[in-house]
Amino acid sequence: MAIILFDDNARNTLLPLTYTRPVADLRIGILTIAEKWAKYLNTDFSFNTEAYLQAKFPINIQDDNIFINGSICPDEDIVEAIKNLGNGGALRYNNTLVAVRLSDIYAPAFDPFGSYTFEMAYDKELVMIQHPEDIFKKNDTELRKDFKLLTQGRKSAKLSSTNTIIGGEFFAEEGALAECCSFSTLNGPIYLAANTEVWEGTNVRGPFALCEYSQVKMGTKIYGATTIGPYCRIGGEVNNAVVWGYSSKGHEGYLGNAVVGEWCNIGADSNNSNLKNNYSEVKLWDYPTQSMRKTGLQFCGLIMGDHAKCGINTMFNTGTVVGVSANVFGGGYPPNYIPDFSWGGADGFVEYAYDKMMDTADRAIVRRAHRKFDAAEKAILTEVYRLTQQYRKF
């Protein structure tokens, strides 16, 4: 049986985060959505996504295939329902296709918006990721589920006796290091993956996950529900944020109610606001409508696409969306929407020159010995540059 995670309309409402990945490659909790399904169903996965992403995220059709909506986070109930699908059977939640089982004869013609002969309604609650803010908003729920999934029946490695651990829901993989830190699990579990480091004087309140090869610098303050990594370095004050792989916020400054993509860098003493001065509802830029969208949230900070950067002392206003490969710097508050491949700040923006952008991405990636800025990565950024050109109206 092959799991194939497919994109539907959520791909558009999750932009800019899904310009550079399928929906199921979004990380929420400890694992990506695809990794969660693989754990629950004990099998490998592949993706049905945009053509320009398929070289990096290939599809693998086999004799027996279950197409699963990549915006849905699994739980025991939906997993059991999917396991019971017969060939040609489909599950639908309201108007959303959840899953369909197809043989290799019919799988190549799969349509996420099509109808299927043997459809059944699924009427239990689902955790669905439809908008960028859902990632930090639902991170608490997914952290707890992933913690249970990854640690059940296992025993935590021992940390140094110089640390203080409050509560019982703490788990460290072998190779995790920490000295002179406090970890409180009274509000949720804490998970330290292998080869992570938490430096002296750090205070962590769960739920919290530090993914592989990530570091938390001295004196950092972290509040749940927060996920960092893999391969990240974090400092300052962080609250209810999800920072994806290979990104850095290495210095003082506040990051809260936020999602930061891969290969991002946040300059020293940069801050984002997560609450408006009049306590009103926060709006976020919406790519499909090209307008501001109500979130229903009072606390909503920063959404940053892959390869975006900001200089020292950058001030992001409440509900700011920063596009892929944007480079933000200078004094004052930049606008709440910064288009992809923009260069500038509060005083104005110009287009980030394609060659310079690609050179920066190359330099950032090759610093990691195990990663290469290969043809697939270059092709993705090139296509995103083309797709977003219409929005750069400076």
mmCIF file of C-alpha atoms in Angstrom:
data_model
loop_
_atom_site.group_PDB
_atom_site.id
_atom_site.type_symbol
_atom_site.label_atom_id
_atom_site.label_comp_id
_atom_site.label_asym_id
_atom_site.label_seq_id
_atom_site.Cartn_x
_atom_site.Cartn_y
_atom_site.Cartn_z
ATOM 1 C CA MET A 1 0.000 0.000 0.000
ATOM 2 C CA ALA A 2 1.347 3.428 -0.982
ATOM 3 C CA ILE A 3 0.408 6.675 0.775
ATOM 4 C CA ILE A 4 0.194 9.623 -1.607
ATOM 5 C CA LEU A 5 -0.429 13.001 0.054
ATOM 6 C CA PHE A 6 -2.301 15.336 -2.273
ATOM 7 C CA ASP A 7 -2.794 19.106 -2.424
ATOM 8 C CA ASP A 8 -6.201 20.737 -2.805
ATOM 9 C CA ASN A 9 -7.371 24.347 -2.404
ATOM 10 C CA ALA A 10 -5.518 24.600 0.907
ATOM 11 C CA ARG A 11 -2.350 24.985 -1.134
ATOM 12 C CA ASN A 12 -3.530 28.430 -2.271
ATOM 13 C CA THR A 13 -4.809 29.636 1.102
ATOM 14 C CA LEU A 14 -1.529 28.565 2.779
ATOM 15 C CA LEU A 15 0.676 30.704 0.550
ATOM 16 C CA PRO A 16 3.462 31.833 0.772
ATOM 17 C CA LEU A 17 4.402 28.762 2.845
ATOM 18 C CA THR A 18 3.317 26.329 0.112
ATOM 19 C CA TYR A 19 5.097 28.006 -2.776
ATOM 20 C CA THR A 20 8.135 25.871 -1.943
ATOM 21 C CA ARG A 21 6.574 22.619 -0.668
ATOM 22 C CA PRO A 22 3.458 20.442 -0.795
ATOM 23 C CA VAL A 23 0.897 21.021 1.951
ATOM 24 C CA ALA A 24 1.787 17.720 3.655
ATOM 25 C CA ASP A 25 5.424 18.839 4.022
ATOM 26 C CA LEU A 26 4.330 21.532 6.504
ATOM 27 C CA ARG A 27 5.705 20.888 9.985
ATOM 28 C CA ILE A 28 3.280 21.234 12.873
ATOM 29 C CA GLY A 29 3.829 19.663 16.273
ATOM 30 C CA ILE A 30 7.049 17.653 16.063
ATOM 31 C CA LEU A 31 6.638 16.029 12.649
ATOM 32 C CA THR A 32 5.581 17.127 9.197
ATOM 33 C CA ILE A 33 2.053 16.115 8.229
ATOM 34 C CA ALA A 34 3.476 13.500 5.834
ATOM 35 C CA GLU A 35 5.709 12.045 8.554
ATOM 36 C CA LYS A 36 2.694 11.742 10.869
ATOM 37 C CA TRP A 37 0.795 9.664 8.313
ATOM 38 C CA ALA A 38 3.825 7.452 7.739
ATOM 39 C CA LYS A 39 4.069 6.792 11.490
ATOM 40 C CA TYR A 40 0.379 6.011 11.887
ATOM 41 C CA LEU A 41 0.187 3.770 8.810
ATOM 42 C CA ASN A 42 3.726 2.352 9.107
ATOM 43 C CA THR A 43 4.638 2.890 5.473
ATOM 44 C CA ASP A 44 6.440 5.328 3.171
ATOM 45 C CA PHE A 45 4.836 8.346 1.519
ATOM 46 C CA SER A 46 5.023 10.408 -1.644
ATOM 47 C CA PHE A 47 3.274 13.531 -2.955
ATOM 48 C CA ASN A 48 0.751 14.594 -5.562
ATOM 49 C CA THR A 49 1.496 18.291 -5.925
ATOM 50 C CA GLU A 50 2.334 21.050 -8.393
ATOM 51 C CA ALA A 51 4.444 19.971 -11.368
ATOM 52 C CA TYR A 52 7.348 22.277 -10.483
ATOM 53 C CA LEU A 53 7.591 20.683 -7.012
ATOM 54 C CA GLN A 54 7.501 17.045 -8.110
ATOM 55 C CA ALA A 55 11.236 16.737 -8.818
ATOM 56 C CA LYS A 56 11.965 17.372 -5.135
ATOM 57 C CA PHE A 57 8.728 15.812 -3.868
ATOM 58 C CA PRO A 58 8.085 12.885 -6.249
ATOM 59 C CA ILE A 59 4.988 10.723 -6.574
ATOM 60 C CA ASN A 60 5.260 6.952 -6.264
ATOM 61 C CA ILE A 61 2.263 5.023 -7.612
ATOM 62 C CA GLN A 62 2.101 1.318 -6.743
ATOM 63 C CA ASP A 63 -0.455 -1.460 -7.161
ATOM 64 C CA ASP A 64 -2.521 -0.265 -4.182
ATOM 65 C CA ASN A 65 -2.640 3.487 -3.430
ATOM 66 C CA ILE A 66 -4.356 5.621 -0.815
ATOM 67 C CA PHE A 67 -4.508 9.297 -1.719
ATOM 68 C CA ILE A 68 -4.792 11.350 1.492
ATOM 69 C CA ASN A 69 -5.524 15.063 1.782
ATOM 70 C CA GLY A 70 -2.231 16.698 2.809
ATOM 71 C CA SER A 71 -3.933 19.390 4.895
ATOM 72 C CA ILE A 72 -5.338 16.848 7.387
ATOM 73 C CA CYS A 73 -3.400 15.780 10.477
ATOM 74 C CA PRO A 74 -4.042 12.142 11.375
ATOM 75 C CA ASP A 75 -5.516 10.684 14.532
ATOM 76 C CA GLU A 76 -6.555 7.162 15.445
ATOM 77 C CA ASP A 77 -10.153 7.553 14.246
ATOM 78 C CA ILE A 78 -9.401 8.841 10.744
ATOM 79 C CA VAL A 79 -6.566 6.330 10.341
ATOM 80 C CA GLU A 80 -8.938 3.467 11.160
ATOM 81 C CA ALA A 81 -11.527 4.781 8.691
ATOM 82 C CA ILE A 82 -8.916 5.017 5.926
ATOM 83 C CA LYS A 83 -7.607 1.530 6.617
ATOM 84 C CA ASN A 84 -11.129 0.195 6.070
ATOM 85 C CA LEU A 85 -11.498 1.757 2.618
ATOM 86 C CA GLY A 86 -11.995 -0.732 -0.183
ATOM 87 C CA ASN A 87 -10.695 -0.250 -3.709
ATOM 88 C CA GLY A 88 -12.459 2.761 -5.208
ATOM 89 C CA GLY A 89 -13.751 3.857 -1.805
ATOM 90 C CA ALA A 90 -13.517 7.480 -0.710
ATOM 91 C CA LEU A 91 -14.033 9.502 2.471
ATOM 92 C CA ARG A 92 -15.415 13.015 2.415
ATOM 93 C CA TYR A 93 -15.606 15.516 5.282
ATOM 94 C CA ASN A 94 -18.328 18.033 4.424
ATOM 95 C CA ASN A 95 -17.248 19.090 0.924
ATOM 96 C CA THR A 96 -13.585 18.141 1.347
ATOM 97 C CA LEU A 97 -12.135 14.918 -0.046
ATOM 98 C CA VAL A 98 -10.225 13.267 2.786
ATOM 99 C CA ALA A 99 -8.978 10.064 1.151
ATOM 100 C CA VAL A 100 -9.583 7.681 -1.744
ATOM 101 C CA ARG A 101 -8.146 4.230 -2.447
ATOM 102 C CA LEU A 102 -7.222 3.525 -6.070
ATOM 103 C CA SER A 103 -5.421 0.778 -7.928
ATOM 104 C CA ASP A 104 -2.527 1.515 -10.270
ATOM 105 C CA ILE A 105 -4.996 1.521 -13.193
ATOM 106 C CA TYR A 106 -6.974 4.498 -11.870
ATOM 107 C CA ALA A 107 -4.376 6.271 -9.734
ATOM 108 C CA PRO A 108 -2.738 8.236 -12.601
ATOM 109 C CA ALA A 109 -6.090 9.938 -13.274
ATOM 110 C CA PHE A 110 -6.656 10.943 -9.641
ATOM 111 C CA ASP A 111 -8.458 14.289 -9.261
ATOM 112 C CA PRO A 112 -8.579 15.949 -5.812
ATOM 113 C CA PHE A 113 -11.762 17.753 -6.898
ATOM 114 C CA GLY A 114 -13.418 14.759 -8.569
ATOM 115 C CA SER A 115 -16.275 12.521 -7.437
ATOM 116 C CA TYR A 116 -15.896 8.836 -6.656
ATOM 117 C CA THR A 117 -18.372 5.958 -6.921
ATOM 118 C CA PHE A 118 -18.162 4.652 -3.364
ATOM 119 C CA GLU A 119 -18.091 7.802 -1.241
ATOM 120 C CA MET A 120 -18.704 7.787 2.525
ATOM 121 C CA ALA A 121 -19.135 10.746 4.870
ATOM 122 C CA TYR A 122 -16.725 11.208 7.753
ATOM 123 C CA ASP A 123 -18.444 13.007 10.628
ATOM 124 C CA LYS A 124 -15.816 13.195 13.383
ATOM 125 C CA GLU A 125 -13.655 16.237 14.078
ATOM 126 C CA LEU A 126 -10.490 16.664 12.024
ATOM 127 C CA VAL A 127 -7.448 18.868 12.510
ATOM 128 C CA MET A 128 -7.121 20.633 9.157
ATOM 129 C CA ILE A 129 -4.474 23.185 8.190
ATOM 130 C CA GLN A 130 -6.150 25.696 5.903
ATOM 131 C CA HIS A 131 -4.378 29.011 6.600
ATOM 132 C CA PRO A 132 -0.859 29.934 7.778
ATOM 133 C CA GLU A 133 -2.025 30.931 11.262
ATOM 134 C CA ASP A 134 -3.481 27.424 11.769
ATOM 135 C CA ILE A 135 0.086 26.182 12.175
ATOM 136 C CA PHE A 136 0.822 28.085 15.390
ATOM 137 C CA LYS A 137 -2.849 28.060 16.436
ATOM 138 C CA LYS A 138 -3.058 24.229 16.353
ATOM 139 C CA ASN A 139 0.548 23.535 17.299
ATOM 140 C CA ASP A 140 -0.399 22.778 20.908
ATOM 141 C CA THR A 141 -2.760 19.979 19.851
ATOM 142 C CA GLU A 142 -0.281 18.456 17.417
ATOM 143 C CA LEU A 143 2.678 18.691 19.819
ATOM 144 C CA ARG A 144 0.788 16.621 22.370
ATOM 145 C CA LYS A 145 -0.284 14.039 19.774
ATOM 146 C CA ASP A 146 3.217 13.731 18.293
ATOM 147 C CA PHE A 147 4.830 13.496 21.717
ATOM 148 C CA LYS A 148 2.612 10.530 22.578
ATOM 149 C CA LEU A 149 3.205 8.967 19.149
ATOM 150 C CA LEU A 150 7.003 9.219 19.361
ATOM 151 C CA THR A 151 7.563 8.373 23.022
ATOM 152 C CA GLN A 152 4.985 5.701 23.840
ATOM 153 C CA GLY A 153 6.689 2.694 25.410
ATOM 154 C CA ARG A 154 10.087 4.386 25.389
ATOM 155 C CA LYS A 155 12.300 5.794 28.124
ATOM 156 C CA SER A 156 13.917 9.220 27.972
ATOM 157 C CA ALA A 157 17.680 9.602 27.925
ATOM 158 C CA LYS A 158 19.100 11.227 31.055
ATOM 159 C CA LEU A 159 20.167 14.840 31.029
ATOM 160 C CA SER A 160 22.819 16.413 33.252
ATOM 161 C CA SER A 161 21.852 16.841 36.899
ATOM 162 C CA THR A 162 22.500 20.578 36.560
ATOM 163 C CA ASN A 163 19.074 20.915 34.890
ATOM 164 C CA THR A 164 15.718 21.310 36.620
ATOM 165 C CA ILE A 165 12.832 19.330 35.109
ATOM 166 C CA ILE A 166 9.370 20.103 36.474
ATOM 167 C CA GLY A 167 6.616 17.591 35.781
ATOM 168 C CA GLY A 168 6.724 14.198 34.083
ATOM 169 C CA GLU A 169 6.115 14.719 30.344
ATOM 170 C CA PHE A 170 9.744 15.219 29.371
ATOM 171 C CA PHE A 171 11.596 13.182 26.762
ATOM 172 C CA ALA A 172 15.146 13.517 25.432
ATOM 173 C CA GLU A 173 16.569 11.380 22.645
ATOM 174 C CA GLU A 174 20.078 10.017 22.993
ATOM 175 C CA GLY A 175 22.550 12.749 22.089
ATOM 176 C CA ALA A 176 20.451 15.656 23.396
ATOM 177 C CA LEU A 177 22.500 17.976 25.627
ATOM 178 C CA ALA A 178 21.517 20.613 28.170
ATOM 179 C CA GLU A 179 23.211 22.254 31.175
ATOM 180 C CA CYS A 180 21.842 24.548 33.894
ATOM 181 C CA CYS A 181 18.401 24.933 32.265
ATOM 182 C CA SER A 182 14.845 24.698 33.538
ATOM 183 C CA PHE A 183 12.164 22.688 31.742
ATOM 184 C CA SER A 184 8.552 22.917 32.928
ATOM 185 C CA THR A 185 6.077 20.385 31.556
ATOM 186 C CA LEU A 186 3.196 21.511 33.780
ATOM 187 C CA ASN A 187 1.476 23.078 30.757
ATOM 188 C CA GLY A 188 2.531 20.520 28.165
ATOM 189 C CA PRO A 189 5.218 18.021 27.112
ATOM 190 C CA ILE A 190 8.803 18.835 26.147
ATOM 191 C CA TYR A 191 10.674 16.852 23.494
ATOM 192 C CA LEU A 192 14.394 17.191 22.717
ATOM 193 C CA ALA A 193 15.422 15.312 19.578
ATOM 194 C CA ALA A 194 18.802 13.678 18.991
ATOM 195 C CA ASN A 195 21.854 15.920 18.616
ATOM 196 C CA THR A 196 20.153 19.002 20.020
ATOM 197 C CA GLU A 197 21.699 21.447 22.490
ATOM 198 C CA VAL A 198 20.071 23.742 25.042
ATOM 199 C CA TRP A 199 22.647 26.152 26.384
ATOM 200 C CA GLU A 200 23.031 27.383 29.950
ATOM 201 C CA GLY A 201 20.419 29.596 31.573
ATOM 202 C CA THR A 202 17.582 28.742 29.199
ATOM 203 C CA ASN A 203 14.027 28.516 30.555
ATOM 204 C CA VAL A 204 11.482 26.428 28.647
ATOM 205 C CA ARG A 205 7.775 26.058 29.329
ATOM 206 C CA GLY A 206 6.019 23.330 27.346
ATOM 207 C CA PRO A 207 4.601 22.210 25.105
ATOM 208 C CA PHE A 208 7.857 22.443 23.195
ATOM 209 C CA ALA A 209 9.788 20.461 20.596
ATOM 210 C CA LEU A 210 13.415 20.958 19.588
ATOM 211 C CA CYS A 211 14.048 18.998 16.398
ATOM 212 C CA GLU A 212 17.293 17.352 15.267
ATOM 213 C CA TYR A 213 20.591 19.298 15.258
ATOM 214 C CA SER A 214 18.986 22.479 16.620
ATOM 215 C CA GLN A 215 20.454 24.730 19.298
ATOM 216 C CA VAL A 216 18.917 27.065 21.860
ATOM 217 C CA LYS A 217 21.350 29.773 22.933
ATOM 218 C CA MET A 218 22.174 30.958 26.455
ATOM 219 C CA GLY A 219 19.432 32.644 28.457
ATOM 220 C CA THR A 220 16.662 32.021 25.931
ATOM 221 C CA LYS A 221 13.051 32.165 27.142
ATOM 222 C CA ILE A 222 10.624 29.822 25.376
ATOM 223 C CA TYR A 223 6.895 29.564 25.959
ATOM 224 C CA GLY A 224 4.625 26.903 24.473
ATOM 225 C CA ALA A 225 3.348 25.876 22.106
ATOM 226 C CA THR A 226 6.633 26.192 20.197
ATOM 227 C CA THR A 227 8.477 24.007 17.673
ATOM 228 C CA ILE A 228 12.036 24.656 16.520
ATOM 229 C CA GLY A 229 13.973 22.901 13.781
ATOM 230 C CA PRO A 230 15.537 20.814 12.537
ATOM 231 C CA TYR A 231 18.976 22.473 12.115
ATOM 232 C CA CYS A 232 17.982 25.790 13.728
ATOM 233 C CA ARG A 233 19.612 28.165 16.193
ATOM 234 C CA ILE A 234 17.346 30.208 18.450
ATOM 235 C CA GLY A 235 17.818 32.946 21.064
ATOM 236 C CA GLY A 236 15.869 35.717 22.767
ATOM 237 C CA GLU A 237 12.173 35.292 23.633
ATOM 238 C CA VAL A 238 9.912 32.928 21.687
ATOM 239 C CA ASN A 239 6.219 32.292 22.295
ATOM 240 C CA ASN A 240 3.871 29.965 20.380
ATOM 241 C CA ALA A 241 6.044 29.969 17.259
ATOM 242 C CA VAL A 242 6.915 27.312 14.678
ATOM 243 C CA VAL A 243 10.362 27.796 13.136
ATOM 244 C CA TRP A 244 11.179 25.348 10.343
ATOM 245 C CA GLY A 245 14.490 23.821 9.365
ATOM 246 C CA TYR A 246 17.764 25.636 8.724
ATOM 247 C CA SER A 247 16.498 28.972 10.040
ATOM 248 C CA SER A 248 18.096 31.218 12.647
ATOM 249 C CA LYS A 249 16.915 33.696 15.234
ATOM 250 C CA GLY A 250 20.162 33.719 17.120
ATOM 251 C CA HIS A 251 19.896 36.907 19.164
ATOM 252 C CA GLU A 252 17.659 38.928 21.464
ATOM 253 C CA GLY A 253 14.230 40.002 20.286
ATOM 254 C CA TYR A 254 10.666 38.713 20.472
ATOM 255 C CA LEU A 255 9.030 36.192 18.139
ATOM 256 C CA GLY A 256 5.447 35.264 18.957
ATOM 257 C CA ASN A 257 2.384 33.646 17.361
ATOM 258 C CA ALA A 258 4.495 33.129 14.280
ATOM 259 C CA VAL A 259 5.523 30.731 11.516
ATOM 260 C CA VAL A 260 9.019 31.052 10.052
ATOM 261 C CA GLY A 261 9.925 29.035 6.950
ATOM 262 C CA GLU A 262 13.160 27.259 6.025
ATOM 263 C CA TRP A 263 16.473 29.042 5.348
ATOM 264 C CA CYS A 264 15.303 32.248 7.044
ATOM 265 C CA ASN A 265 17.387 34.565 9.197
ATOM 266 C CA ILE A 266 16.062 37.072 11.733
ATOM 267 C CA GLY A 267 18.548 39.799 12.630
ATOM 268 C CA ALA A 268 19.601 40.766 16.146
ATOM 269 C CA ASP A 269 17.045 42.638 18.283
ATOM 270 C CA SER A 270 14.294 42.168 15.704
ATOM 271 C CA ASN A 271 10.752 41.913 17.071
ATOM 272 C CA ASN A 272 7.263 41.169 15.899
ATOM 273 C CA SER A 273 4.084 42.514 17.445
ATOM 274 C CA ASN A 274 1.388 39.914 18.056
ATOM 275 C CA LEU A 275 -1.323 42.126 19.586
ATOM 276 C CA LYS A 276 -2.818 45.345 18.236
ATOM 277 C CA ASN A 277 -2.885 48.377 20.524
ATOM 278 C CA ASN A 278 -6.698 48.482 20.343
ATOM 279 C CA TYR A 279 -6.993 44.707 20.952
ATOM 280 C CA SER A 280 -8.984 44.250 17.752
ATOM 281 C CA GLU A 281 -9.011 41.233 15.435
ATOM 282 C CA VAL A 282 -5.830 40.726 13.415
ATOM 283 C CA LYS A 283 -5.999 40.486 9.625
ATOM 284 C CA LEU A 284 -3.467 38.740 7.364
ATOM 285 C CA TRP A 285 -2.664 39.141 3.688
ATOM 286 C CA ASP A 286 -4.514 36.551 1.603
ATOM 287 C CA TYR A 287 -2.886 35.472 -1.666
ATOM 288 C CA PRO A 288 -6.019 34.139 -3.449
ATOM 289 C CA THR A 289 -8.002 37.356 -2.969
ATOM 290 C CA GLN A 290 -5.026 39.749 -2.889
ATOM 291 C CA SER A 291 -6.545 41.478 0.119
ATOM 292 C CA MET A 292 -6.509 41.403 3.906
ATOM 293 C CA ARG A 293 -8.386 38.481 5.475
ATOM 294 C CA LYS A 294 -9.916 38.329 8.940
ATOM 295 C CA THR A 295 -8.268 35.645 11.101
ATOM 296 C CA GLY A 296 -10.625 35.666 14.071
ATOM 297 C CA LEU A 297 -7.508 35.980 16.262
ATOM 298 C CA GLN A 298 -6.507 38.620 18.761
ATOM 299 C CA PHE A 299 -2.925 37.291 18.865
ATOM 300 C CA CYS A 300 -1.243 36.876 15.484
ATOM 301 C CA GLY A 301 2.330 37.878 14.689
ATOM 302 C CA LEU A 302 4.571 36.995 11.753
ATOM 303 C CA ILE A 303 4.285 34.631 8.756
ATOM 304 C CA MET A 304 7.590 34.346 6.873
ATOM 305 C CA GLY A 305 8.155 32.337 3.676
ATOM 306 C CA ASP A 306 11.284 30.300 2.893
ATOM 307 C CA HIS A 307 14.607 32.091 2.295
ATOM 308 C CA ALA A 308 13.308 35.387 3.732
ATOM 309 C CA LYS A 309 15.701 37.530 5.794
ATOM 310 C CA CYS A 310 15.522 40.616 7.972
ATOM 311 C CA GLY A 311 18.279 42.907 9.232
ATOM 312 C CA ILE A 312 19.007 43.984 12.796
ATOM 313 C CA ASN A 313 16.317 45.881 14.733
ATOM 314 C CA THR A 314 13.571 45.062 12.238
ATOM 315 C CA MET A 315 10.104 45.831 13.619
ATOM 316 C CA PHE A 316 7.290 43.703 12.195
ATOM 317 C CA ASN A 317 3.800 44.970 12.875
ATOM 318 C CA THR A 318 0.952 42.761 14.072
ATOM 319 C CA GLY A 319 -0.106 40.284 11.391
ATOM 320 C CA THR A 320 2.758 40.659 8.908
ATOM 321 C CA VAL A 321 3.234 38.310 5.945
ATOM 322 C CA VAL A 322 6.734 38.180 4.415
ATOM 323 C CA GLY A 323 7.017 36.418 1.076
ATOM 324 C CA VAL A 324 9.572 33.907 -0.182
ATOM 325 C CA SER A 325 13.123 35.291 -0.544
ATOM 326 C CA ALA A 326 12.192 38.766 0.687
ATOM 327 C CA ASN A 327 15.015 40.770 2.266
ATOM 328 C CA VAL A 328 13.825 43.342 4.827
ATOM 329 C CA PHE A 329 15.979 45.995 6.532
ATOM 330 C CA GLY A 330 16.058 49.573 7.791
ATOM 331 C CA GLY A 331 14.203 51.586 10.432
ATOM 332 C CA GLY A 332 10.480 51.962 10.972
ATOM 333 C CA TYR A 333 7.681 49.475 10.415
ATOM 334 C CA PRO A 334 7.588 47.796 7.004
ATOM 335 C CA PRO A 335 4.103 47.123 5.573
ATOM 336 C CA ASN A 336 1.983 44.185 6.746
ATOM 337 C CA TYR A 337 2.484 42.445 3.397
ATOM 338 C CA ILE A 338 5.942 42.194 1.872
ATOM 339 C CA PRO A 339 5.814 40.566 -1.573
ATOM 340 C CA ASP A 340 7.995 37.612 -2.496
ATOM 341 C CA PHE A 341 11.483 38.571 -3.786
ATOM 342 C CA SER A 342 11.288 42.104 -2.380
ATOM 343 C CA TRP A 343 14.300 44.112 -1.218
ATOM 344 C CA GLY A 344 13.913 47.052 1.176
ATOM 345 C CA GLY A 345 11.928 48.247 4.185
ATOM 346 C CA ALA A 346 9.688 50.991 5.540
ATOM 347 C CA ASP A 347 11.182 53.486 3.070
ATOM 348 C CA GLY A 348 10.130 51.353 0.106
ATOM 349 C CA PHE A 349 10.913 48.195 -1.818
ATOM 350 C CA VAL A 350 12.423 47.167 -5.120
ATOM 351 C CA GLU A 351 12.616 43.742 -6.695
ATOM 352 C CA TYR A 352 15.318 41.493 -5.274
ATOM 353 C CA ALA A 353 17.503 40.849 -8.325
ATOM 354 C CA TYR A 354 17.145 37.227 -9.417
ATOM 355 C CA ASP A 355 20.877 36.495 -9.698
ATOM 356 C CA LYS A 356 21.640 38.022 -6.305
ATOM 357 C CA MET A 357 18.785 36.106 -4.692
ATOM 358 C CA MET A 358 19.992 32.795 -6.154
ATOM 359 C CA ASP A 359 23.552 33.503 -5.055
ATOM 360 C CA THR A 360 22.377 34.171 -1.477
ATOM 361 C CA ALA A 361 20.328 30.961 -1.431
ATOM 362 C CA ASP A 362 23.335 29.020 -2.720
ATOM 363 C CA ARG A 363 25.597 30.442 -0.013
ATOM 364 C CA ALA A 364 23.046 29.687 2.709
ATOM 365 C CA ILE A 365 22.481 26.083 1.649
ATOM 366 C CA VAL A 366 26.079 25.032 0.946
ATOM 367 C CA ARG A 367 27.028 26.020 4.501
ATOM 368 C CA ARG A 368 25.337 22.750 5.456
ATOM 369 C CA ALA A 369 27.675 19.942 4.471
ATOM 370 C CA HIS A 370 24.839 17.477 3.883
ATOM 371 C CA ARG A 371 22.748 19.791 1.661
ATOM 372 C CA LYS A 372 23.221 21.053 -1.887
ATOM 373 C CA PHE A 373 21.586 23.829 -3.838
ATOM 374 C CA ASP A 374 20.789 21.369 -6.588
ATOM 375 C CA ALA A 375 18.808 21.661 -9.809
ATOM 376 C CA ALA A 376 15.509 20.808 -8.109
ATOM 377 C CA GLU A 377 15.956 23.556 -5.481
ATOM 378 C CA LYS A 378 16.980 26.100 -8.115
ATOM 379 C CA ALA A 379 14.026 25.191 -10.336
ATOM 380 C CA ILE A 380 11.564 25.683 -7.479
ATOM 381 C CA LEU A 381 12.850 29.151 -6.611
ATOM 382 C CA THR A 382 12.969 30.102 -10.277
ATOM 383 C CA GLU A 383 9.336 29.100 -10.764
ATOM 384 C CA VAL A 384 8.211 30.882 -7.584
ATOM 385 C CA TYR A 385 10.031 33.992 -8.809
ATOM 386 C CA ARG A 386 8.031 33.765 -12.035
ATOM 387 C CA LEU A 387 4.699 33.012 -10.342
ATOM 388 C CA THR A 388 4.977 35.957 -7.953
ATOM 389 C CA GLN A 389 6.223 38.559 -10.428
ATOM 390 C CA GLN A 390 2.682 39.866 -10.922
ATOM 391 C CA TYR A 391 2.469 40.849 -7.242
ATOM 392 C CA ARG A 392 5.602 43.015 -7.159
ATOM 393 C CA LYS A 393 4.071 46.391 -7.924
ATOM 394 C CA PHE A 394 6.543 48.876 -6.469
#
